[in-house]
Coordinates of C-alpha atoms and ligand atoms in Angstrom, one line a residue:
X327 CA -25.5 -205.1 -204.0
X328 CA -27.2 -205.8 -200.7
X329 CA -30.0 -208.4 -200.6
X330 CA -32.2 -206.1 -198.5
X331 CA -34.4 -208.8 -197.1
X332 CA -34.1 -212.2 -195.5
X333 CA -36.6 -213.3 -198.2
X334 CA -34.1 -212.4 -200.9
X335 CA -31.3 -214.1 -199.0
X336 CA -33.4 -217.2 -198.9
X337 CA -34.1 -217.1 -202.6
X338 CA -30.3 -216.8 -203.2
X339 CA -29.6 -219.7 -200.9
X340 CA -32.2 -221.9 -202.6
X341 CA -30.7 -221.2 -206.0
X342 CA -27.2 -222.2 -204.8
X343 CA -28.5 -225.3 -203.1
X344 CA -30.3 -226.3 -206.4
X345 CA -27.1 -225.8 -208.3
X346 CA -25.2 -228.1 -205.8
X347 CA -28.0 -230.7 -205.9
X348 CA -27.4 -231.1 -209.6
X349 CA -23.9 -232.4 -208.9
X350 CA -24.0 -236.1 -208.1
X351 CA -22.1 -239.3 -208.7
X352 CA -25.3 -241.1 -209.5
X353 CA -27.9 -240.4 -212.2
X354 CA -31.3 -239.4 -210.8
X355 CA -30.3 -239.0 -207.1
X356 CA -27.9 -237.0 -205.0
X357 CA -24.9 -239.0 -203.9
X358 CA -21.7 -237.2 -203.3
X359 CA -19.2 -239.1 -201.2
X360 CA -15.9 -237.7 -199.9
X361 CA -13.3 -237.3 -202.6
X362 CA -15.5 -238.6 -205.4
X363 CA -15.7 -236.9 -208.9
X364 CA -18.9 -235.1 -207.8
X365 CA -17.3 -233.9 -204.6
X366 CA -14.5 -232.4 -206.8
X367 CA -17.1 -230.6 -209.0
X368 CA -19.0 -229.3 -205.9
X369 CA -15.8 -228.1 -204.3
X370 CA -14.9 -226.2 -207.5
X371 CA -18.4 -224.6 -207.7
X372 CA -18.2 -223.5 -204.0
X373 CA -14.7 -222.1 -204.7
X374 CA -16.1 -220.1 -207.6
X375 CA -18.9 -218.7 -205.4
X376 CA -16.4 -217.7 -202.7
X377 CA -14.2 -215.9 -205.3
X378 CA -17.3 -214.1 -206.7
X379 CA -18.1 -213.1 -203.1
X380 CA -14.6 -211.5 -202.9
X381 CA -12.9 -214.1 -200.7
X382 CA -9.4 -215.4 -201.0
X383 CA -9.9 -219.1 -201.9
X384 CA -7.7 -222.1 -201.2
X385 CA -8.1 -225.8 -200.7
X386 CA -6.4 -227.6 -197.9
X387 CA -4.6 -231.0 -198.0
X388 CA -7.8 -233.0 -197.2
X389 CA -10.0 -231.1 -199.7
X390 CA -11.6 -228.5 -197.4
X391 CA -12.4 -225.4 -199.5
X392 CA -11.5 -222.2 -197.5
X393 CA -12.7 -218.8 -198.4
X394 CA -11.0 -216.1 -196.3
X395 CA -12.2 -212.6 -195.6
X396 CA -9.8 -210.2 -193.8
X397 CA -10.9 -208.1 -190.9
X398 CA -12.8 -205.0 -191.8
X399 CA -11.5 -202.9 -189.0
X400 CA -8.2 -202.8 -187.1
X401 CA -8.3 -203.9 -183.5
X402 CA -6.9 -206.4 -181.0
X403 CA -8.4 -209.4 -182.9
X404 CA -7.4 -208.3 -186.4
X405 CA -5.0 -211.3 -186.7
X406 CA -7.7 -213.7 -185.5
X407 CA -10.7 -215.2 -187.2
X408 CA -14.0 -216.9 -186.8
X409 CA -14.7 -220.0 -188.9
X410 CA -18.1 -220.5 -190.5
X411 CA -19.0 -223.6 -192.4
X412 CA -20.4 -227.1 -192.9
X413 CA -19.9 -230.0 -195.3
X414 CA -20.6 -230.7 -199.0
X415 CA -20.4 -234.5 -198.9
X416 CA -23.7 -236.3 -198.7
X417 CA -25.1 -239.7 -197.8
X418 CA -26.3 -242.0 -200.5
X419 CA -29.6 -240.8 -202.1
X420 CA -29.4 -237.6 -200.0
X421 CA -31.5 -234.4 -199.7
X422 CA -30.1 -231.0 -200.8
X423 CA -29.8 -229.2 -197.5
X424 CA -27.9 -231.3 -195.0
X425 CA -24.4 -229.7 -194.9
X426 CA -24.7 -227.6 -198.0
X427 CA -27.0 -225.0 -196.3
X428 CA -24.2 -224.1 -193.8
X429 CA -21.7 -223.5 -196.6
X430 CA -24.1 -221.5 -198.7
X431 CA -25.3 -219.5 -195.6
X432 CA -21.6 -218.7 -194.8
X433 CA -20.9 -217.4 -198.3
X434 CA -24.1 -215.3 -198.5
X435 CA -23.6 -213.9 -195.0
X436 CA -20.0 -212.8 -195.8
X437 CA -21.1 -211.3 -199.2
X438 CA -23.9 -209.4 -197.4
X439 CA -21.6 -208.2 -194.6
X440 CA -19.3 -206.7 -197.3
X441 CA -22.2 -205.3 -199.3
X442 CA -23.7 -203.6 -196.2
X443 CA -20.3 -202.1 -195.3
X444 CA -20.2 -203.9 -191.9
X445 CA -16.7 -203.8 -190.7
X446 CA -15.9 -206.8 -188.4
X447 CA -12.8 -206.5 -186.2
X448 CA -11.8 -210.1 -187.0
X449 CA -11.3 -212.1 -190.2
X450 CA -13.9 -214.8 -191.2
X451 CA -13.1 -218.0 -193.1
X452 CA -15.9 -219.9 -194.7
X453 CA -15.1 -223.7 -194.8
X454 CA -16.7 -226.4 -197.0
X455 CA -15.7 -229.7 -195.4
X456 CA -15.7 -233.0 -197.4
X457 CA -16.1 -235.8 -194.9
X458 CA -18.8 -235.2 -192.4
X459 CA -21.0 -238.2 -193.3
X460 CA -18.3 -240.8 -193.0
X461 CA -20.0 -242.9 -195.7
X462 CA -17.2 -243.7 -198.0
X463 CA -14.3 -244.3 -195.6
X464 CA -14.4 -245.6 -192.0
X465 CA -13.0 -242.2 -191.0
X466 CA -15.9 -239.6 -190.3
X467 CA -14.9 -236.0 -189.9
X468 CA -11.5 -236.5 -191.5
X469 CA -11.6 -233.0 -193.1
X470 CA -12.7 -231.1 -190.0
X471 CA -10.3 -233.1 -187.8
X472 CA -7.5 -232.0 -190.0
X473 CA -8.6 -228.4 -189.8
X474 CA -8.7 -228.8 -186.0
X475 CA -5.3 -230.4 -185.9
X476 CA -6.5 -233.8 -184.6
X477 CA -6.6 -235.9 -187.7
X478 CA -4.9 -239.3 -187.2
X479 CA -2.5 -239.8 -190.2
X480 CA -2.7 -243.6 -189.7
X481 CA -6.0 -243.4 -191.5
X482 CA -4.3 -242.3 -194.7
X483 CA -3.2 -245.9 -195.4
X484 CA -5.4 -247.7 -192.8
X485 CA -8.8 -246.4 -194.0
X486 CA -10.1 -248.0 -197.3
X487 CA -13.4 -247.7 -199.1
X488 CA -15.5 -250.6 -200.2
X489 CA -13.5 -250.9 -203.4
X490 CA -10.3 -251.1 -201.5
X491 CA -9.1 -247.5 -202.4
X492 CA -7.1 -246.0 -199.5
X493 CA -7.7 -242.5 -198.2
X494 CA -4.2 -241.6 -199.4
X495 CA -5.0 -242.8 -203.0
X496 CA -8.4 -241.1 -203.1
X497 CA -6.8 -237.8 -201.9
X498 CA -4.2 -237.9 -204.6
X499 CA -6.9 -238.5 -207.3
X500 CA -8.9 -235.6 -205.9
X501 CA -5.9 -233.2 -206.0
X502 CA -5.3 -233.3 -202.2
X503 CA -2.0 -233.7 -200.5
X504 CA -1.8 -236.7 -198.1
X505 CA 1.7 -235.6 -196.9
X506 CA 0.5 -232.0 -196.1
X507 CA -2.1 -232.9 -193.5
X508 CA -0.4 -230.8 -190.8
X509 CA -0.7 -227.6 -193.0
X510 CA -4.5 -227.9 -192.9
X511 CA -4.6 -227.2 -189.2
X512 CA -5.3 -223.6 -188.0
X513 CA -3.1 -222.3 -185.3
X514 CA -5.2 -222.4 -182.1
X515 CA -4.4 -218.8 -181.1
X516 CA -5.7 -217.5 -184.5
X517 CA -9.2 -218.9 -184.1
X518 CA -12.0 -217.3 -182.2
X519 CA -14.7 -219.9 -182.8
X520 CA -16.6 -222.0 -185.2
X521 CA -20.2 -221.3 -186.3
X522 CA -22.4 -223.6 -188.3
X523 CA -25.9 -223.2 -189.8
X524 CA -27.6 -226.6 -190.4
X525 CA -31.1 -228.0 -190.8
X526 CA -32.5 -229.4 -187.6
X527 CA -32.9 -233.0 -189.1
X528 CA -35.6 -233.5 -186.4
X529 CA -39.2 -232.3 -185.9
X530 CA -39.0 -230.0 -182.8
X531 CA -38.9 -226.6 -184.5
X532 CA -41.6 -227.5 -187.0
X533 CA -43.9 -228.8 -184.2
X534 CA -43.4 -225.6 -182.2
X535 CA -43.8 -223.4 -185.3
X536 CA -40.3 -221.8 -185.0
X537 CA -38.1 -221.1 -188.0
X538 CA -34.8 -221.2 -186.1
X539 CA -33.2 -222.7 -182.9
X540 CA -30.0 -222.4 -181.0
X541 CA -28.1 -225.6 -180.4
X542 CA -26.9 -226.3 -176.9
X543 CA -24.9 -229.5 -177.5
X544 CA -24.3 -232.2 -180.1
X545 CA -25.0 -235.8 -179.0
X546 CA -22.0 -238.1 -178.8
X547 CA -21.8 -241.1 -181.1
X548 CA -19.9 -244.3 -181.6
X549 CA -19.5 -246.3 -184.8
X550 CA -18.5 -250.0 -185.0
X551 CA -17.7 -252.5 -187.6
X552 CA -18.8 -256.0 -186.6
X553 CA -17.6 -259.1 -188.3
X554 CA -19.1 -262.5 -187.6
X555 CA -17.4 -265.6 -188.8
X556 CA -19.0 -269.1 -189.1
X557 CA -18.7 -271.9 -191.6
X558 CA -19.9 -272.1 -195.2
X559 CA -21.7 -275.3 -196.0
X560 CA -24.2 -277.0 -198.3
X561 CA -27.7 -275.6 -197.8
X562 CA -29.2 -279.0 -198.6
X563 CA -27.1 -281.3 -196.5
X564 CA -25.9 -279.6 -193.3
X565 CA -28.5 -280.3 -190.5
X566 CA -29.8 -277.2 -188.7
X567 CA -28.2 -278.2 -185.4
X568 CA -24.8 -278.5 -187.0
X569 CA -24.5 -275.1 -188.7
X570 CA -22.3 -272.2 -187.9
X571 CA -24.4 -269.7 -189.8
X572 CA -22.9 -266.2 -189.6
X573 CA -26.0 -264.5 -190.9
X574 CA -28.4 -266.1 -188.5
X575 CA -26.0 -265.1 -185.6
X576 CA -25.7 -261.6 -187.1
X577 CA -29.5 -261.2 -187.3
X578 CA -29.8 -262.1 -183.6
X579 CA -27.1 -259.6 -182.8
X580 CA -28.8 -256.8 -184.8
X581 CA -32.0 -257.4 -182.9
X582 CA -30.1 -257.3 -179.6
X583 CA -28.7 -253.9 -180.6
X584 CA -32.2 -252.6 -181.3
X585 CA -33.5 -253.9 -178.0
X586 CA -30.7 -252.3 -176.0
X587 CA -31.3 -248.9 -177.8
X588 CA -35.0 -249.1 -177.1
X589 CA -34.3 -249.6 -173.4
X590 CA -32.3 -246.4 -173.4
X591 CA -35.2 -244.2 -174.5
X592 CA -34.9 -241.8 -171.5
X593 CA -31.3 -241.0 -172.7
X594 CA -32.5 -240.4 -176.3
X595 CA -30.5 -243.5 -177.2
X596 CA -30.7 -244.7 -180.8
X597 CA -28.8 -247.4 -182.6
X598 CA -28.7 -248.2 -186.3
X599 CA -27.3 -251.0 -188.4
X600 CA -27.1 -249.2 -191.8
X601 CA -24.7 -251.4 -193.7
X602 CA -24.6 -255.2 -194.0
X603 CA -22.8 -257.5 -196.3
X604 CA -22.4 -261.3 -196.3
X605 CA -20.2 -263.9 -197.9
X606 CA -20.2 -265.9 -200.0
X607 CA -23.7 -264.7 -200.9
X608 CA -25.2 -267.6 -202.8
X609 CA -28.7 -269.1 -202.5
X610 CA -27.5 -272.6 -201.6
X611 CA -24.6 -271.8 -199.4
X612 CA -24.7 -271.2 -195.6
X613 CA -23.2 -267.7 -195.0
X614 CA -19.7 -268.0 -193.6
X615 CA -19.0 -264.3 -192.9
X616 CA -21.2 -261.3 -192.2
X617 CA -20.1 -257.7 -191.6
X618 CA -22.3 -254.9 -190.4
X619 CA -21.9 -251.4 -189.0
X620 CA -23.5 -250.1 -185.8
X621 CA -24.1 -246.4 -185.1
X622 CA -24.9 -245.7 -181.5
X623 CA -25.9 -242.4 -180.0
X624 CA -27.3 -240.9 -176.8
X625 CA -27.8 -237.5 -175.4
X626 CA -25.0 -238.0 -172.8
X627 CA -21.9 -240.1 -172.7
X628 CA -22.3 -242.6 -169.7
X629 CA -25.5 -244.3 -171.1
X630 CA -23.8 -244.7 -174.5
X631 CA -20.8 -246.3 -172.9
X632 CA -23.1 -248.6 -170.9
X633 CA -25.0 -249.5 -174.0
X634 CA -21.7 -250.5 -175.8
X635 CA -20.8 -252.7 -172.9
X636 CA -24.3 -254.3 -173.0
X637 CA -24.0 -254.9 -176.8
X638 CA -20.6 -256.6 -176.4
X639 CA -22.0 -258.8 -173.6
X640 CA -25.0 -259.9 -175.7
X641 CA -22.8 -260.5 -178.8
X642 CA -20.5 -262.8 -176.7
X643 CA -23.5 -264.8 -175.5
X644 CA -25.0 -265.1 -179.0
X645 CA -21.6 -266.1 -180.6
X646 CA -21.1 -268.7 -177.9
X647 CA -24.5 -270.2 -178.3
X648 CA -24.1 -270.4 -182.1
X649 CA -20.4 -271.4 -182.2
X650 CA -19.4 -268.4 -184.3
X651 CA -16.6 -265.9 -183.8
X652 CA -17.0 -262.1 -183.8
X653 CA -15.0 -259.0 -183.8
X654 CA -16.4 -255.6 -182.9
X655 CA -14.1 -252.7 -183.8
X656 CA -15.0 -249.2 -182.6
X657 CA -13.6 -247.0 -185.3
X658 CA -15.3 -243.7 -184.4
X659 CA -16.1 -242.2 -181.1
X660 CA -17.1 -238.6 -180.3
X661 CA -18.2 -237.4 -176.9
X662 CA -21.2 -235.2 -176.4
X663 CA -20.0 -231.8 -177.5
X664 CA -21.2 -228.6 -175.8
X665 CA -21.8 -225.4 -177.7
X666 CA -20.2 -222.3 -176.1
X667 CA -22.5 -220.1 -174.1
X668 CA -21.2 -216.9 -175.7
X669 CA -21.9 -218.2 -179.2
X670 CA -25.3 -219.5 -178.2
X671 CA -26.0 -216.1 -176.8
X672 CA -24.8 -214.4 -180.0
X673 CA -27.3 -216.5 -182.0
X674 CA -30.0 -215.8 -179.4
X675 CA -29.4 -212.1 -179.6
X676 CA -29.5 -212.2 -183.4
X677 CA -32.8 -214.1 -183.3
X678 CA -34.1 -211.5 -180.8
X679 CA -33.3 -208.8 -183.3
X680 CA -35.4 -210.6 -185.8
X681 CA -38.3 -210.9 -183.3
X682 CA -37.8 -214.6 -182.8
X683 CA -37.6 -216.0 -179.2
X684 CA -34.5 -218.2 -178.9
X685 CA -35.5 -221.8 -178.6
X686 CA -32.5 -223.8 -177.4
X687 CA -32.3 -227.5 -178.3
X688 CA -29.8 -230.3 -178.5
X689 CA -28.6 -232.0 -181.7
X690 CA -29.1 -235.7 -182.1
X691 CA -27.3 -235.7 -185.5
X692 CA -23.5 -235.5 -185.7
X693 CA -21.7 -232.4 -187.1
X694 CA -18.3 -231.1 -187.9
X695 CA -18.5 -229.2 -184.7
X696 CA -17.6 -232.4 -182.9
X697 CA -14.1 -232.2 -184.4
X698 CA -13.9 -228.4 -184.4
X699 CA -14.4 -228.4 -180.6
X700 CA -10.8 -229.7 -180.4
X701 CA -9.7 -226.3 -181.9
X702 CA -12.1 -223.7 -180.5
X703 CA -15.5 -222.8 -179.1
X704 CA -18.3 -223.9 -181.4
X705 CA -21.9 -222.9 -181.9
X706 CA -24.7 -223.9 -184.2
X707 CA -28.0 -222.5 -185.5
X708 CA -30.7 -224.9 -186.5
X709 CA -33.2 -224.2 -189.3
X710 CA -36.6 -225.9 -189.3
X711 CA -37.1 -228.7 -191.8
X712 CA -40.2 -230.4 -193.0
X713 CA -41.4 -233.3 -190.8
X714 CA -37.8 -233.7 -189.4
X715 CA -36.9 -235.6 -192.6
X716 CA -33.2 -235.9 -193.4
X717 CA -30.8 -238.4 -195.0
X718 CA -33.6 -238.8 -197.5
X719 CA -34.3 -237.1 -200.8
X720 CA -37.5 -235.6 -199.3
X721 CA -35.5 -233.4 -197.1
X722 CA -36.9 -229.9 -197.3
X723 CA -36.3 -226.5 -195.8
X724 CA -38.3 -223.3 -196.6
X725 CA -36.4 -220.6 -198.5
X726 CA -37.9 -218.0 -196.1
X727 CA -36.5 -219.8 -193.1
X728 CA -33.1 -220.2 -194.7
X729 CA -33.1 -216.4 -195.4
X730 CA -33.7 -215.8 -191.7
X731 CA -30.9 -218.1 -190.9
X732 CA -28.4 -216.1 -193.1
X733 CA -29.7 -212.9 -191.5
X734 CA -29.2 -214.4 -188.0
X735 CA -25.7 -215.5 -188.9
X736 CA -24.8 -212.0 -190.1
X737 CA -26.2 -210.6 -186.8
X738 CA -24.5 -213.2 -184.7
X739 CA -21.1 -212.3 -186.2
X740 CA -21.9 -208.7 -185.5
X741 CA -22.9 -209.5 -181.9
X742 CA -19.7 -211.4 -181.4
X743 CA -17.8 -208.4 -182.7
X744 CA -19.6 -206.2 -180.1
X745 CA -18.5 -208.7 -177.4
X746 CA -14.9 -208.7 -178.5
X747 CA -12.5 -208.6 -175.6
X748 CA -14.8 -210.5 -173.3
X749 CA -12.9 -213.8 -173.8
X750 CA -14.4 -217.2 -174.4
X751 CA -16.8 -219.2 -172.2
Ligands
LIG510 C1 -24.3 -237.0 -189.9 O1 -25.2 -236.6 -190.6 C2 -24.7 -238.0 -188.8 O2 -25.2 -237.5 -187.8 O3 -24.5 -239.2 -189.1
LIG511 MN1 -24.8 -232.6 -191.8
LIG512 MN1 -25.9 -235.9 -192.6

């Protein structure tokens, strides 16, 4: 049965998002880290929805749920497919839209395409990735990297979570196949492009009173693990001038990171220290070891590289002045990723059909498209969210806007079908 209106599609999306939001590893808040028991249950629910929508469902070696729809009409692209998706992992104490909306929108769009009897000349696979947030393991985009054929298998044993569990062990517990990573990759010549619907996670669309926007590029980002090593000592006896306090040095380093990011405002530079731990962690012991993460982003790549160099320079000076040692390991780095003109145009045309002028904007947040760009052209459609709030339980998107996004996705796929044979940009 067709949904008839974007409003009905929005209501369906909201109900599915509410069902996913009830699946959490923590009581009273949404936390669903990669390969956790809640991720398992969410993947099973998504697989059920895909089956109910008539898709052939499978799960790849790294836990990405794949719902496949065959082409509806024969043609030169009938052995090729578009991929549509997003992620179902979350940050700690998350909202209910970041990632999940893109998966739900893909399922609803494909269900509606079938119900309306629209016959696309290519297949479409809906993908529910598991590791977009990179919160549990120091990997980030492991599942989409595997789909794109660029996953580094050294991470299977090299990446461990805070409890010491390796990615390989977690995959086995989840039901994945650490030795089957290669089979998760799509053959490059079978894929026409990757489309993702996502909340904006910023305030621009709301300020301009627009429900949807077309993404032009996704800002690059680098992530680091910094470890500072000093000397433990007695809080009551070691004179201030004789200390090698790892935390005091770390605090100065964190403020230096903030200062460097603030100086890069014209490049939309932002830097965040989101995780910090110290040892031995006692009220009367001088901290001997501090670890913290740095997440550094900018609209283009050269200022980000310059900021990294500036951070390393400042850290060296601080460590020398305080007689501590430090290591700064860059464990994740993605360049600024462009969205293909032809997919941007398909979304813009779809929005035009709906009477919406196409506002084009960049994404400051990271997305699976970073990894998927190694496989194919990518494109993203943003949905307005309230006050730009994201990575926060107060994240909110209006059901009416989400319905428009599903309708725009249906029409963008149809527009891409019309453009078949034009090749990629
Ligand atoms: C993902 O949400 C990121 O941008 O960190
Ligand atoms: Mn996301
Ligand atoms: Mn996120």
